[in-house]
PDB file of C-alpha atoms in Angstrom:
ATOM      1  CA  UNK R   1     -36.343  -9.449 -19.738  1.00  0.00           C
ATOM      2  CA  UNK R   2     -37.463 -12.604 -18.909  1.00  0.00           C
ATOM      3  CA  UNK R   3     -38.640 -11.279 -15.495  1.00  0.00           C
ATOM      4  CA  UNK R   4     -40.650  -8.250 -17.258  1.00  0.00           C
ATOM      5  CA  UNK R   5     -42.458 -11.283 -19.134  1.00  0.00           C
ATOM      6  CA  UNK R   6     -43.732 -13.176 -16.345  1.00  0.00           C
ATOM      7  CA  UNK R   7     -44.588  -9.939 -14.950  1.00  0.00           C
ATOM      8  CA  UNK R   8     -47.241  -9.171 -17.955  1.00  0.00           C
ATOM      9  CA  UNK R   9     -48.214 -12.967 -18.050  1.00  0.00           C
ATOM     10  CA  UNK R  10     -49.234 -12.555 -14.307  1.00  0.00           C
ATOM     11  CA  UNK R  11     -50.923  -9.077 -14.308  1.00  0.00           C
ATOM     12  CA  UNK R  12     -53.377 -10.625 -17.070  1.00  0.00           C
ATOM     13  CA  UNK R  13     -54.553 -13.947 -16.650  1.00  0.00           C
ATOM     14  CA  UNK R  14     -54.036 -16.537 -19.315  1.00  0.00           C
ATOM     15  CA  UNK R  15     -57.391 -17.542 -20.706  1.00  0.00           C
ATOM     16  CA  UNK R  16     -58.591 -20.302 -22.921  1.00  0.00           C
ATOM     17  CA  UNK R  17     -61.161 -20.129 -25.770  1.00  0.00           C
ATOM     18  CA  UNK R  18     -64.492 -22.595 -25.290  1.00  0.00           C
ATOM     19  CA  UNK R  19     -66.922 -21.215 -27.834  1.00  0.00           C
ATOM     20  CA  UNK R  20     -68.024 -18.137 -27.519  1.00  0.00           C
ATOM     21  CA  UNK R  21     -67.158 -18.189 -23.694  1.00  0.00           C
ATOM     22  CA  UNK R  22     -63.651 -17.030 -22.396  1.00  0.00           C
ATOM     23  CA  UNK R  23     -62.984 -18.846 -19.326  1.00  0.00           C
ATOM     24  CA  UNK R  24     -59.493 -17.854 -17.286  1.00  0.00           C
ATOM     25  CA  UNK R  25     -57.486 -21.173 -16.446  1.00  0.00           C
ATOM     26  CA  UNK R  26     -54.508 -19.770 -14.707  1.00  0.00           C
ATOM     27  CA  UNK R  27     -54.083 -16.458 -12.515  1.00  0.00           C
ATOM     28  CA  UNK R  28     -51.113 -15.661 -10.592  1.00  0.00           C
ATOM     29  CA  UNK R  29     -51.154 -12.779  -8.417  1.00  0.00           C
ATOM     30  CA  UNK R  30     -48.679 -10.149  -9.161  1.00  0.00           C
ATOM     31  CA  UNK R  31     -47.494  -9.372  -5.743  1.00  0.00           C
ATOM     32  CA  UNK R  32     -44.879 -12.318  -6.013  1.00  0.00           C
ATOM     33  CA  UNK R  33     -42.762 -10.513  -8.241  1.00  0.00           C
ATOM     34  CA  UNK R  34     -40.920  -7.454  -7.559  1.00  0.00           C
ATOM     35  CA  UNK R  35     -38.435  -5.115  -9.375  1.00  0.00           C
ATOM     36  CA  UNK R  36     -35.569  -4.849  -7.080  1.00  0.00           C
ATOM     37  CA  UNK R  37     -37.849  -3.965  -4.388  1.00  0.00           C
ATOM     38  CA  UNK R  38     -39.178  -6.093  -1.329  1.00  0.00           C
ATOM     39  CA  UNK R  39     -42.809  -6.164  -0.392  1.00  0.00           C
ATOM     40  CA  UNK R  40     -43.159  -6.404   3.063  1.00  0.00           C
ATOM     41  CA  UNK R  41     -40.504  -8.569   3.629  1.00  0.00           C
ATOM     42  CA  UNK R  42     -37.973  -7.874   6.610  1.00  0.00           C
ATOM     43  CA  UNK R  43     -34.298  -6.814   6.330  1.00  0.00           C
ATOM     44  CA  UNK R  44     -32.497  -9.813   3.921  1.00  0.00           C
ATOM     45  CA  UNK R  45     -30.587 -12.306   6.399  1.00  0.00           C
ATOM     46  CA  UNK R  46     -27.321 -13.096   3.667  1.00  0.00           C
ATOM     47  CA  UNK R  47     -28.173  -9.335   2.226  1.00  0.00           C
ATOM     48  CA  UNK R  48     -25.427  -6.977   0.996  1.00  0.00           C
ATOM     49  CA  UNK R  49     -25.878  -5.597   4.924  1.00  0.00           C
ATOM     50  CA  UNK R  50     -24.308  -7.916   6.026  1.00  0.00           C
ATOM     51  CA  UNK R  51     -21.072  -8.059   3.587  1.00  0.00           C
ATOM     52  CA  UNK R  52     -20.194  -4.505   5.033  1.00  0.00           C
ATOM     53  CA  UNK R  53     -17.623  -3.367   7.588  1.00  0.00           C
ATOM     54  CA  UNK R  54     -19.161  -1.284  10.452  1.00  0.00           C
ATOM     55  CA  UNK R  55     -19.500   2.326   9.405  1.00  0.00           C
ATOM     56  CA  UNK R  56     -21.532   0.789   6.070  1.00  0.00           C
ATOM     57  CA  UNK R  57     -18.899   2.720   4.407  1.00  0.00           C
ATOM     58  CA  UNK R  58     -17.211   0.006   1.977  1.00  0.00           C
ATOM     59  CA  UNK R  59     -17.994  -4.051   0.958  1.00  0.00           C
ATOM     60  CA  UNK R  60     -15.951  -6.443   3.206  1.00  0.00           C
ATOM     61  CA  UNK R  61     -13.345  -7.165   0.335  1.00  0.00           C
ATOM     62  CA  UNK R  62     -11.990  -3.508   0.540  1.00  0.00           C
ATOM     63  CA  UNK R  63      -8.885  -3.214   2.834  1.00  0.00           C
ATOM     64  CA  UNK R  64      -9.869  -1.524   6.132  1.00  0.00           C
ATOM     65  CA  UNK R  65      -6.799   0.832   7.283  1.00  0.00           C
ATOM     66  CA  UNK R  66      -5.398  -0.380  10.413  1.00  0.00           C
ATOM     67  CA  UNK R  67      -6.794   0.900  13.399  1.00  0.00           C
ATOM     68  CA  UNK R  68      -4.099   1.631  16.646  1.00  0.00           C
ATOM     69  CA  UNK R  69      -4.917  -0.425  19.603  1.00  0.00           C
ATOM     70  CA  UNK R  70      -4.830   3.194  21.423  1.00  0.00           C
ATOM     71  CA  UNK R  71      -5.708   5.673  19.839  1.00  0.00           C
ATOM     72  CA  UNK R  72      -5.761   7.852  22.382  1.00  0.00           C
ATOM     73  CA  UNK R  73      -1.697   6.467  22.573  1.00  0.00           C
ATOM     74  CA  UNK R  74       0.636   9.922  23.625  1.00  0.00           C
ATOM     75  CA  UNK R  75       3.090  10.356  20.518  1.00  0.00           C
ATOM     76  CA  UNK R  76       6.064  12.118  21.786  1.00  0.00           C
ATOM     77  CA  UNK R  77       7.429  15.553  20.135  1.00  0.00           C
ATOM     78  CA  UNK R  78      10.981  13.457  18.906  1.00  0.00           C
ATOM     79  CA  UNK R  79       8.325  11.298  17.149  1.00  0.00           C
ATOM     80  CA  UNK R  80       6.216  14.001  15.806  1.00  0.00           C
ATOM     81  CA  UNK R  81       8.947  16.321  14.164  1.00  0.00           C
ATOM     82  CA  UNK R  82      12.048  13.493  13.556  1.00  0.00           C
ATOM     83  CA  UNK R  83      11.055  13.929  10.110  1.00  0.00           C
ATOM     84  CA  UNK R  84      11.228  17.561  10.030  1.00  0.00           C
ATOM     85  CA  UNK R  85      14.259  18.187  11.704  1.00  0.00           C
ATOM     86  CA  UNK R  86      16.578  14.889   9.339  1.00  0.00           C
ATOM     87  CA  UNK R  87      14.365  15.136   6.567  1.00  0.00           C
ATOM     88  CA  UNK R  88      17.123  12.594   4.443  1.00  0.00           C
ATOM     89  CA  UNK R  89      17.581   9.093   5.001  1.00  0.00           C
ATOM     90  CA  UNK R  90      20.284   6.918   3.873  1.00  0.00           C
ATOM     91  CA  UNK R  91      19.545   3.444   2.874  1.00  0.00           C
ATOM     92  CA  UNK R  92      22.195   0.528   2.097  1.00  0.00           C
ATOM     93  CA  UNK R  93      21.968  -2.600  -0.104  1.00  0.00           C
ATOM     94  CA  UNK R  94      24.100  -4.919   0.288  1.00  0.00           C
ATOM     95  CA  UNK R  95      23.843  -8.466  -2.114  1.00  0.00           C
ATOM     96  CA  UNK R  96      26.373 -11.302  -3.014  1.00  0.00           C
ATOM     97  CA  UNK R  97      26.883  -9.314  -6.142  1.00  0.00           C
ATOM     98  CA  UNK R  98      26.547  -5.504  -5.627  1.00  0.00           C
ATOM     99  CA  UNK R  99      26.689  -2.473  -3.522  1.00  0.00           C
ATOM    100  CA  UNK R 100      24.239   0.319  -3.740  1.00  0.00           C
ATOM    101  CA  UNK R 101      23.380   3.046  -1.162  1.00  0.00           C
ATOM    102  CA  UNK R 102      20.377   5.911  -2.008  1.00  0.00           C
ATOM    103  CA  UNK R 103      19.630   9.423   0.379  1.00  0.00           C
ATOM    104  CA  UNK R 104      15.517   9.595   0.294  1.00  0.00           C
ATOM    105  CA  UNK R 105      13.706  12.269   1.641  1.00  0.00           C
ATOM    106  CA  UNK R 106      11.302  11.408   4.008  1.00  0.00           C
ATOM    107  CA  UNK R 107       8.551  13.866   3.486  1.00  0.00           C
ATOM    108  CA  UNK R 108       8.075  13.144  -0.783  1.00  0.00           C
ATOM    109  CA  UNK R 109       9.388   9.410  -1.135  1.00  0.00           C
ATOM    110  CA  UNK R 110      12.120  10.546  -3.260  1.00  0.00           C
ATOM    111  CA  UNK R 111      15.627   9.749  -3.823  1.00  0.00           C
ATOM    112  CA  UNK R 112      17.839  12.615  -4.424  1.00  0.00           C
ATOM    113  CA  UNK R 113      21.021  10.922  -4.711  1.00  0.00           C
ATOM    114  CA  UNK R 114      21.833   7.404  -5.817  1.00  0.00           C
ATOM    115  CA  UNK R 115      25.336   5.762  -6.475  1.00  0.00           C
ATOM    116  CA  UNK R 116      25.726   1.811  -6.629  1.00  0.00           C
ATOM    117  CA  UNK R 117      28.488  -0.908  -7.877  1.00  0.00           C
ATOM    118  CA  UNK R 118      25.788  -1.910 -10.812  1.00  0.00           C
ATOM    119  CA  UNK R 119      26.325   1.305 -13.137  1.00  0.00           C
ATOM    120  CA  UNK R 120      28.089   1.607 -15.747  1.00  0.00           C
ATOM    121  CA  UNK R 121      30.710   4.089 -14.615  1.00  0.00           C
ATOM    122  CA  UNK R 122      32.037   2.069 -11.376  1.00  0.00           C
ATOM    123  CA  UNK R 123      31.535  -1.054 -12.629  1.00  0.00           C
ATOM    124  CA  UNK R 124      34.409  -0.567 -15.481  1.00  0.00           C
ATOM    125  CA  UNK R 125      36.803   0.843 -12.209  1.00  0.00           C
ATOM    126  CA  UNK R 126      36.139  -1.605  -9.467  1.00  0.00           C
ATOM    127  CA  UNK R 127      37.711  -5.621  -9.514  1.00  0.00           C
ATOM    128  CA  UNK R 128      35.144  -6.681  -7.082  1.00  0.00           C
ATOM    129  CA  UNK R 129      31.718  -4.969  -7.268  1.00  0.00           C
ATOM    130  CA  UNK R 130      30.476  -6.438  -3.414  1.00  0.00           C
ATOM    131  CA  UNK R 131      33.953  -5.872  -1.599  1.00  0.00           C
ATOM    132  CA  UNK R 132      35.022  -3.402   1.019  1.00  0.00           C
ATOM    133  CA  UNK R 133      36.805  -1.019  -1.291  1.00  0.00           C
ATOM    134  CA  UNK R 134      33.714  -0.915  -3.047  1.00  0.00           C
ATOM    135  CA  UNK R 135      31.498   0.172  -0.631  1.00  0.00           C
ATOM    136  CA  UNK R 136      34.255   2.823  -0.067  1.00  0.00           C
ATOM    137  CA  UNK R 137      33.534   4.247  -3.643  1.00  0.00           C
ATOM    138  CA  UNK R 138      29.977   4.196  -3.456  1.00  0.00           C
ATOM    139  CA  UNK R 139      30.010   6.142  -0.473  1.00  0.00           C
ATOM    140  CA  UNK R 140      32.723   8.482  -2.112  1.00  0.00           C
ATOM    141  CA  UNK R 141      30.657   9.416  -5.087  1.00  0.00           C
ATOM    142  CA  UNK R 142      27.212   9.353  -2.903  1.00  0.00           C
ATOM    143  CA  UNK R 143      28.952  12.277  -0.865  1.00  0.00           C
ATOM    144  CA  UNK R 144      29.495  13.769  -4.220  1.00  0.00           C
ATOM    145  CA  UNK R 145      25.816  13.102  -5.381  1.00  0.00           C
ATOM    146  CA  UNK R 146      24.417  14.680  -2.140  1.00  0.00           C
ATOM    147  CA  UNK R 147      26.704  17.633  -2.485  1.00  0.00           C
ATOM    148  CA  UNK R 148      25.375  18.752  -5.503  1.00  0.00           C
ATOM    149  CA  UNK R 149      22.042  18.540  -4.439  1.00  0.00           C
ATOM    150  CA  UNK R 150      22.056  20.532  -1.203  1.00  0.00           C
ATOM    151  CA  UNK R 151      22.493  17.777   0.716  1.00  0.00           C
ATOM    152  CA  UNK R 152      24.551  17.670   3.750  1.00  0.00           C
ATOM    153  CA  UNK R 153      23.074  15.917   6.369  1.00  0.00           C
ATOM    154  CA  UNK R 154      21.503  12.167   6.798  1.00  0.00           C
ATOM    155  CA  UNK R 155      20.468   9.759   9.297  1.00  0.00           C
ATOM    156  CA  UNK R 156      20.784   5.592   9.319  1.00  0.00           C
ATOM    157  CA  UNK R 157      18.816   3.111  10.867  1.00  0.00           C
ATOM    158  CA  UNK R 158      20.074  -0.564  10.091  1.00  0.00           C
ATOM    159  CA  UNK R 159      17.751  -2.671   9.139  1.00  0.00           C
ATOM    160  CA  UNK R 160      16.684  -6.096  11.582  1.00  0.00           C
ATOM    161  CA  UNK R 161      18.205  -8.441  10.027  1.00  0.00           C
ATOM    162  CA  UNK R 162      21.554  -5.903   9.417  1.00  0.00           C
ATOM    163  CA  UNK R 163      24.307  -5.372  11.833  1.00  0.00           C
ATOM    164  CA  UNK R 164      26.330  -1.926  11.732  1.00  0.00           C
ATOM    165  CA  UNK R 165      29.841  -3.725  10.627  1.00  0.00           C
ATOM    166  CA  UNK R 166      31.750  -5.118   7.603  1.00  0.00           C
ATOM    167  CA  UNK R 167      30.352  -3.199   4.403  1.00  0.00           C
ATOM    168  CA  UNK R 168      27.774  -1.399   5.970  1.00  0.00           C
ATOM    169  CA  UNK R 169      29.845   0.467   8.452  1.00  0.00           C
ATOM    170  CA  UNK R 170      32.458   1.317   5.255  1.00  0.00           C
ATOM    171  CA  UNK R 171      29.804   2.884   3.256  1.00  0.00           C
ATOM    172  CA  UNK R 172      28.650   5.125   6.138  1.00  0.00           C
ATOM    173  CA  UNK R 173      32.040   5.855   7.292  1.00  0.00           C
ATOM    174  CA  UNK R 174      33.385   7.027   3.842  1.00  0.00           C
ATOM    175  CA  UNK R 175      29.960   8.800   3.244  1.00  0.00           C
ATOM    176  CA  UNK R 176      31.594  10.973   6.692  1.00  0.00           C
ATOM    177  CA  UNK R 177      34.916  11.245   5.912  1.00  0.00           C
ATOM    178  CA  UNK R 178      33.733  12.929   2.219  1.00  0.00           C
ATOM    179  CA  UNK R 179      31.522  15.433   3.990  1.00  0.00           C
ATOM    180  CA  UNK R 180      28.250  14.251   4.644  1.00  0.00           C
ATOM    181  CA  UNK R 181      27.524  14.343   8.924  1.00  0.00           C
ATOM    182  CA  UNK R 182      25.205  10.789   9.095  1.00  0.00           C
ATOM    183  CA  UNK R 183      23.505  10.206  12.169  1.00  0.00           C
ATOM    184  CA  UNK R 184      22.854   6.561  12.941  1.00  0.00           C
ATOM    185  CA  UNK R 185      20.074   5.484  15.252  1.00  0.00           C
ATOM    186  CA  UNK R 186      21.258   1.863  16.905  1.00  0.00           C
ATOM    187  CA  UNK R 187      18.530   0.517  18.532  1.00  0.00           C
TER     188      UNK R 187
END
């Protein structure tokens, strides 16, 4: 608005009265404002240019995905089809306080069977819900979960920071001994 004003004040010259005679007292020249355009000007130094990533594509503050160091890096057929072939994985929780254990599918991100120490129906059964005869049940009624959905076969990979004894090693193990063949992957 106030930029449309100037821009009127400086296409017509501001004159002052003396008598009959008009006399002009100030002209500005309209070629030192623009609207949103640059008159002969070169490219703006701290323009939007130069906020963008390479490809122009997005502004800087957008994530860029990460980029390999090689792409042209030779991915190996056991890499390309693992998830085809052991499409379920079996993931363990282990706290101070509870037990749970889940079989995801790899390909759609979702669990198909869940059983934990924190639900209502093994929580009234069990004296200790983080014990070794607790991770026993949860892999006895995870077996039971995966059964009914068609589920027979998993794979495990421990985490870093988890070692395959203790707990861990009891939920897997019972999860084998009620029917379910689990792979594990030790690296």
């Amino acid at each position: 608005m106030l930029k449309q004003g100037i821009g009127r004040i400086c296409r017509t010259s501001a004159d002052a009265f003396e008598g009959n005679r008009v006399l002009p007292w100030i002209h500005v020249p309209s070629c030192f404002f623009h609207y949103g355009q640059t008159h002969m000007a070169p490219r703006s130094f701290f323009g939007v240019e130069d906020f963008l990533d390479d490809d122009n594509s997005r502004p800087y503050t957008y994530q860029k995905g990460k980029k390999s160091k090689n792409p042209h890096k030779h991915i190996s057929f056991k890499q390309r089809t693992i998830a085809y072939m052991e499409p379920f994985t079996l993931d363990v929780f282990i706290s101070k306080r509870f037990v749970s254990a889940s079989l995801t599918h790899r390909m759609t991100s979702k669990q198909v069977a869940v059983a934990g120490t924190n639900s209502k129906d093994i929580k009234a059964v069990l004296r200790s819900r983080s014990d070794i005869p607790a991770c026993i049940s949860v892999g006895k009624i995870l077996s039971e979960r995966a059964r009914e959905a068609d589920v027979y076969t998993a794979s495990y990979t421990p985490r870093d920071r988890d070692k395959f004894e203790g707990k861990i090693r009891a939920v897997v193990q019972s999860l084998i001994d009620n029917g379910i063949d689990v792979k594990v992957y030790l690296d």
